[in-house]
Amino acid sequence: MNKKEINEIKRRFKKDNCNFDKMVGCYVDANKEMVLTFKETFLNLEDEEFHKYLEIANKSLSGTVGNNLLELPFDPSEEIEGSGHDLLMRLRESRLQDEKLLIEYYNRIIESYDFVGNFLILLYHDTYDIPVKTTDDLMLDESEEVYDYIICAICPVQLSKPGLGYREDENRIGARIRDWVVGPVDTAFTFPCFTERSTDLHACLAYTKNTKEPHVEFWENCIGCGTKKTSTQKKNAFNNMLDQALGEETEETIEKKLDIQQNLSDFITVETERLGEDEPIILEPQDVANILTDSGLSDMKVEKIQANFENYFETALPLADELLDEKALKNNELRLEKNVLKERVVDLTQQLKEATGVTSEGKLPDIVVKVSEDKAASVTTAIVDGKKCVCVPIEPDETFMLNGEEI
């Protein structure tokens, strides 16, 4: 699913467009025991609850594609009875009406979701009559397919922070009553995918709040799909490869990493012009080697990083922009500006020295003689009337100025 397809589904998550026919849930305590299960007709919820639950559904499809949102495929050979895929298919077909099936799935989530503390499981069901879209992206009223899907969201539930508040029944300021509050979505998925504006039963769209350490165990053991690395994981892995090869952090190694990021950015610019804006730029091991070489790394370090790169990205090569560090690029811009300013200061200092004749000790001399480069060779010193003098020959067609006045 791309951003455009995701946004088309998310446009339904508004008060006037929402068509969730059913929402069910399960509240789980820290001992991984079901405290409460519930079932709601979504459109009958009170306004405040309606908007809060809608906000959770919306968050389950939010973030950056490839980082917070990952399309995870199912292995066709694993789409068998009793598998995660089979359970999702049956949940979808039942429209979340089968209580026994729901309990089975809640237990599956509880067993596979690695989390310490209380959490809330929510499942939504919706059907979308996909309108026909013209070549110029205009939506027609006609429907060509029905997209029948479910959303599963898991939210941590934590005690509210202690504090003071007004206790109206006692008319005094006292300790606030602490209660259990549902937090932002931690992990979620949408099944099936809405790929090319059509139902894709062989993939789901997973959401993760934590892009450094997503709940891979939940993807594999509960959903039963394959896994992918987030852009954050790929970028961190690449930076670790550089750190291992370059050694301890020094001013030199920091500048090397900035050079690498700048050369990676330049590579993306060139490839984008060659392939076009919409074409993904896959970063090959040889591309990495070229970028590192252009950044001044030794052959030994280039080979080490390239080998680690091939090993880490053995199953799927990254997109070039996934390894691009925007913060490093900004730091590099500041570094280049700083270097330009340094060169400018050197130039201005030299010009000032030439104009004023400031000595190396920073003192102003008593006498300053300024002549053209051609004339400099003919300037000499001589003793006149017992005093050392500077002798500058003046030709008939030449002008002579003293303290700004022509003589």
XYZ file of C-alpha atoms in Angstrom:
407
model
C 0.000 0.000 0.000
C 1.262 3.448 -0.858
C 0.454 6.739 0.859
C -2.301 7.553 -1.619
C -4.118 4.269 -0.982
C -3.724 4.629 2.777
C -5.146 8.156 2.693
C -8.136 6.944 0.676
C -9.046 4.549 3.497
C -8.287 7.107 6.214
C -10.704 9.598 4.656
C -13.431 7.262 5.908
C -12.336 7.817 9.520
C -14.402 10.963 9.984
C -17.729 11.514 11.695
C -19.675 11.946 8.448
C -17.898 9.221 6.455
C -17.298 6.554 9.104
C -18.959 3.209 8.410
C -17.439 0.858 10.990
C -20.303 -1.513 11.634
C -18.694 -3.252 14.580
C -15.955 -2.695 17.146
C -14.937 -5.268 19.755
C -12.271 -5.253 22.413
C -10.500 -6.946 25.270
C -8.788 -5.401 28.296
C -5.765 -7.389 29.540
C -3.969 -6.922 32.862
C -0.261 -7.246 33.678
C -0.729 -10.962 34.438
C -1.925 -11.461 30.851
C -5.445 -12.272 31.982
C -8.577 -11.007 30.252
C -10.296 -8.583 32.611
C -13.030 -7.460 30.242
C -14.361 -8.117 26.749
C -16.884 -5.873 25.039
C -18.729 -5.414 21.760
C -20.056 -2.108 20.383
C -22.091 -0.953 17.429
C -19.713 1.812 16.449
C -22.224 4.363 15.194
C -24.185 4.106 18.475
C -21.262 5.246 20.629
C -21.491 8.524 22.521
C -19.733 11.387 20.750
C -16.698 11.575 23.029
C -16.099 7.812 22.893
C -16.808 7.762 19.148
C -14.077 10.309 18.421
C -11.537 8.683 20.772
C -12.007 5.235 19.214
C -11.892 6.806 15.749
C -8.622 8.492 16.691
C -7.143 5.085 17.568
C -8.229 3.640 14.197
C -6.746 6.653 12.421
C -3.430 6.281 14.266
C -3.255 2.641 13.162
C -2.789 3.888 9.590
C -0.536 6.869 10.351
C 3.164 7.578 10.027
C 5.800 7.103 7.369
C 5.409 4.291 4.853
C 8.435 1.997 5.164
C 9.088 3.088 8.744
C 5.930 3.239 10.893
C 3.868 1.453 8.242
C 5.126 -1.758 6.646
C 3.363 -4.005 4.172
C 4.042 -7.531 5.410
C 3.437 -10.506 3.092
C 2.024 -13.911 4.005
C 3.774 -17.029 2.783
C 1.163 -18.769 0.547
C 2.354 -22.140 1.824
C 1.516 -21.035 5.386
C -2.040 -19.941 4.556
C -3.483 -23.140 6.007
C -6.188 -24.032 8.508
C -5.356 -22.830 12.023
C -2.714 -20.368 10.830
C -2.705 -16.677 11.630
C -3.896 -15.964 8.107
C -6.761 -18.450 8.471
C -7.922 -16.840 11.727
C -7.893 -13.388 10.132
C -9.888 -14.643 7.169
C -12.502 -16.143 9.497
C -12.659 -12.994 11.644
C -13.189 -10.928 8.510
C -15.882 -13.246 7.176
C -17.683 -13.276 10.549
C -17.622 -9.448 10.661
C -16.443 -9.788 14.291
C -19.718 -11.484 15.286
C -18.327 -14.880 16.339
C -17.670 -14.637 20.105
C -15.783 -17.954 20.296
C -13.497 -16.920 17.441
C -12.850 -13.547 19.068
C -11.800 -15.162 22.366
C -9.459 -17.453 20.426
C -7.869 -14.474 18.722
C -7.571 -12.457 21.933
C -5.687 -15.372 23.491
C -3.439 -15.591 20.443
C -2.562 -11.893 20.794
C -1.978 -12.187 24.559
C 0.376 -15.149 24.104
C 2.453 -13.542 21.347
C 2.518 -9.836 22.297
C 5.651 -9.165 24.372
C 4.614 -6.355 26.692
C 4.905 -5.690 30.449
C 1.788 -4.034 31.830
C -1.894 -3.652 31.041
C -3.109 -3.186 27.470
C -6.262 -2.871 25.403
C -6.990 -4.872 22.239
C -9.405 -3.302 19.732
C -10.792 -4.787 16.517
C -12.760 -2.790 13.937
C -14.681 -4.032 10.897
C -15.595 -2.010 7.820
C -16.681 -2.537 4.199
C -15.776 0.011 1.557
C -17.538 0.161 -1.808
C -14.543 1.161 -3.894
C -15.673 3.848 -6.325
C -14.497 3.738 -9.914
C -11.673 6.204 -10.499
C -11.142 7.823 -13.899
C -7.754 8.346 -15.497
C -7.699 11.927 -14.169
C -8.355 10.655 -10.595
C -12.014 11.676 -10.476
C -14.214 9.435 -8.306
C -17.452 8.135 -9.824
C -20.464 6.943 -7.833
C -20.250 3.493 -9.384
C -18.611 0.728 -7.343
C -16.438 -1.940 -8.934
C -15.382 -3.859 -5.792
C -16.056 -4.076 -2.046
C -13.021 -3.847 0.232
C -13.907 -5.812 3.380
C -11.285 -5.316 6.087
C -10.491 -5.331 9.798
C -8.155 -3.202 11.893
C -6.494 -4.507 15.038
C -4.951 -1.986 17.450
C -3.129 -2.586 20.739
C -2.821 0.300 23.211
C -0.950 0.339 26.553
C -3.141 1.143 29.561
C -1.389 2.956 32.419
C -2.293 4.624 35.686
C -2.739 8.380 35.440
C -0.010 10.428 37.119
C -0.449 11.357 40.788
C -1.233 14.975 41.562
C -3.504 17.404 43.361
C -6.962 18.425 42.188
C -10.231 19.935 43.291
C -12.459 17.369 45.005
C -15.886 18.775 44.320
C -17.793 16.446 46.675
C -15.593 17.569 49.604
C -15.047 21.152 48.406
C -11.320 20.977 48.967
C -7.997 20.447 47.210
C -6.798 16.898 47.616
C -5.019 14.004 45.946
C -6.390 13.179 42.497
C -8.059 9.833 42.097
C -5.765 7.823 39.837
C -7.406 5.712 37.163
C -6.340 3.544 34.236
C -5.884 5.544 31.021
C -5.682 4.147 27.483
C -2.524 5.424 25.798
C -1.554 5.910 22.124
C -1.455 2.914 19.775
C 1.709 0.858 20.211
C 1.147 -1.806 17.544
C -1.570 -2.319 14.948
C -2.345 -3.899 11.604
C -4.906 -3.735 8.817
C -5.978 -6.916 7.016
C -6.135 -7.414 4.109
C -4.075 -4.792 2.282
C -5.676 -2.266 -0.062
C -3.128 -2.582 -2.874
C -3.648 -0.781 -6.172
C -7.141 0.061 -4.852
C -8.030 -3.608 -4.606
C -8.171 -6.340 -1.929
C -4.871 -8.162 -1.389
C -5.522 -11.189 0.818
C -1.833 -12.157 0.863
C -0.535 -9.152 2.826
C -1.347 -6.952 5.795
C -0.305 -3.390 6.663
C 1.441 -3.283 10.050
C 1.873 -0.146 12.179
C 4.575 0.298 14.816
C 5.033 3.273 17.099
C 8.587 2.240 18.000
C 10.514 2.091 14.722
C 13.769 1.124 16.477
C 12.353 -2.014 18.090
C 9.022 -3.038 16.546
C 7.125 -6.031 17.904
C 8.485 -8.533 15.397
C 7.388 -11.390 17.667
C 3.780 -10.211 17.283
C 4.046 -10.052 13.487
C 5.477 -13.559 13.262
C 3.615 -15.435 16.010
C 0.218 -13.745 15.994
C -0.405 -12.303 12.539
C 1.656 -15.118 11.026
C 3.205 -12.990 8.291
C 6.741 -12.205 7.205
C 8.777 -9.353 8.685
C 10.634 -6.355 7.338
C 13.116 -3.905 8.788
C 11.966 -0.335 9.357
C 13.840 2.570 7.763
C 15.089 3.525 11.244
C 16.569 0.043 11.748
C 18.262 0.171 8.346
C 19.708 3.634 8.977
C 20.972 2.671 12.451
C 22.535 -0.516 11.063
C 24.361 1.429 8.333
C 25.635 3.979 10.868
C 26.896 1.123 13.069
C 28.786 -0.300 10.076
C 30.463 3.073 9.566
C 31.291 3.413 13.280
C 32.884 -0.052 13.399
C 35.048 0.677 10.352
C 35.998 4.278 11.195
C 36.780 3.663 14.861
C 36.317 5.992 17.810
C 34.519 9.272 17.258
C 36.909 12.095 16.476
C 36.614 15.302 14.498
C 38.067 13.457 11.493
C 35.624 10.512 11.652
C 32.666 12.868 12.130
C 33.688 14.745 8.979
C 34.079 11.453 7.095
C 30.517 10.461 8.000
C 29.257 13.862 6.867
C 31.101 13.419 3.558
C 29.497 9.967 3.134
C 26.012 11.380 3.734
C 26.633 14.214 1.270
C 27.875 11.798 -1.395
C 24.853 9.552 -0.756
C 22.598 12.576 -1.242
C 24.402 13.456 -4.479
C 24.007 9.838 -5.658
C 20.237 10.028 -5.050
C 20.020 13.312 -6.979
C 21.836 11.857 -9.994
C 19.795 8.618 -9.966
C 16.516 10.524 -9.614
C 17.356 12.558 -12.733
C 18.222 9.338 -14.561
C 15.272 7.176 -13.453
C 12.565 9.741 -12.738
C 10.872 11.042 -9.590
C 8.562 8.060 -9.025
C 11.122 5.302 -9.542
C 12.572 3.794 -6.315
C 16.359 3.961 -6.033
C 17.739 0.653 -4.743
C 21.165 0.945 -3.120
C 23.433 -1.810 -4.432
C 26.620 -2.939 -2.594
C 28.747 -1.521 -5.428
C 26.984 1.839 -5.088
C 27.922 1.847 -1.410
C 31.554 1.043 -2.282
C 31.674 3.920 -4.801
C 30.184 6.375 -2.294
C 32.679 5.340 0.401
C 35.624 5.567 -2.000
C 34.535 9.039 -3.129
C 34.401 10.003 0.556
C 38.096 9.182 0.979
C 37.898 5.857 2.858
C 40.709 3.359 2.427
C 40.183 0.205 0.369
C 40.302 -1.937 3.530
C 37.532 0.049 5.230
C 35.448 0.121 2.057
C 35.669 -3.676 1.750
C 34.738 -4.162 5.418
C 31.654 -1.931 5.220
C 30.597 -3.416 1.882
C 30.805 -6.956 3.301
C 28.726 -5.990 6.358
C 26.221 -4.237 4.091
C 25.780 -7.325 1.903
C 25.358 -9.531 4.970
C 22.778 -7.317 6.744
C 20.742 -6.614 3.619
C 21.073 -10.134 2.255
C 17.322 -10.695 1.785
C 16.305 -7.194 0.646
C 18.440 -4.215 -0.364
C 17.414 -0.835 1.078
C 16.181 2.222 -0.768
C 18.932 4.833 -0.920
C 16.878 7.489 0.859
C 16.256 5.114 3.787
C 19.931 5.470 4.750
C 19.954 9.226 4.269
C 20.414 11.136 7.530
C 18.724 14.527 7.145
C 20.257 15.769 10.396
C 23.747 14.885 9.148
C 23.057 16.707 5.870
C 22.080 19.849 7.765
C 25.222 19.543 9.888
C 27.231 19.186 6.690
C 25.678 22.364 5.285
C 26.697 24.183 8.467
C 30.196 22.721 8.172
C 30.530 23.893 4.549
C 29.250 27.353 5.483
C 31.729 27.461 8.361
C 34.606 26.468 6.051
C 33.596 29.151 3.537
C 33.536 31.724 6.327
C 36.974 30.586 7.509
C 38.387 30.998 3.988
C 36.728 34.396 3.724
C 38.269 35.498 7.023
C 41.703 34.386 5.779
C 41.203 36.332 2.529
C 39.999 39.447 4.334
C 42.866 39.228 6.821
C 45.320 39.031 3.956
C 43.653 41.974 2.191
C 43.711 43.967 5.422
C 47.351 43.123 5.930
C 48.178 44.236 2.400
C 46.141 47.443 2.752
C 47.404 48.506 6.184
C 50.744 46.749 6.328
C 50.013 45.166 9.710
C 53.081 43.265 10.904
C 53.086 39.614 11.947
C 52.965 40.864 15.575
C 49.791 42.824 14.755
C 51.444 46.279 14.923
C 50.999 49.109 12.444
C 54.278 50.067 10.691
C 55.446 53.675 10.431
C 55.944 53.465 6.667
C 53.783 51.580 4.109
C 54.878 51.357 0.479
C 52.436 49.847 -2.003
C 53.554 49.184 -5.565
C 52.444 46.937 -8.411
C 53.910 43.436 -8.671
C 55.981 44.467 -11.708
C 57.398 47.432 -9.798
C 58.230 45.501 -6.621
C 61.411 44.014 -8.116
C 62.926 47.486 -8.680
C 62.382 48.707 -5.096
C 65.660 48.887 -3.178
C 67.108 50.434 -0.031
C 70.078 52.805 0.174
C 71.925 54.942 2.730
C 71.322 58.643 2.047
C 72.891 61.258 4.318
C 73.632 58.481 6.800
C 70.031 57.240 6.926
C 68.508 54.069 5.490
C 66.013 54.972 2.751
C 63.599 53.143 0.455
C 64.284 53.911 -3.170
C 61.410 53.577 -5.672
C 62.325 54.550 -9.247
C 59.625 56.663 -10.940
C 59.311 56.647 -14.687
C 58.069 59.777 -16.521
C 54.674 58.221 -17.320
C 54.066 56.882 -13.785
C 52.071 58.522 -10.986
C 53.097 58.723 -7.352
C 50.784 59.208 -4.348
C 51.698 59.941 -0.740
C 49.057 59.429 1.926
C 46.334 59.510 -0.714
C 47.567 62.678 -2.426
C 49.107 62.705 -5.890
C 52.617 64.152 -6.100
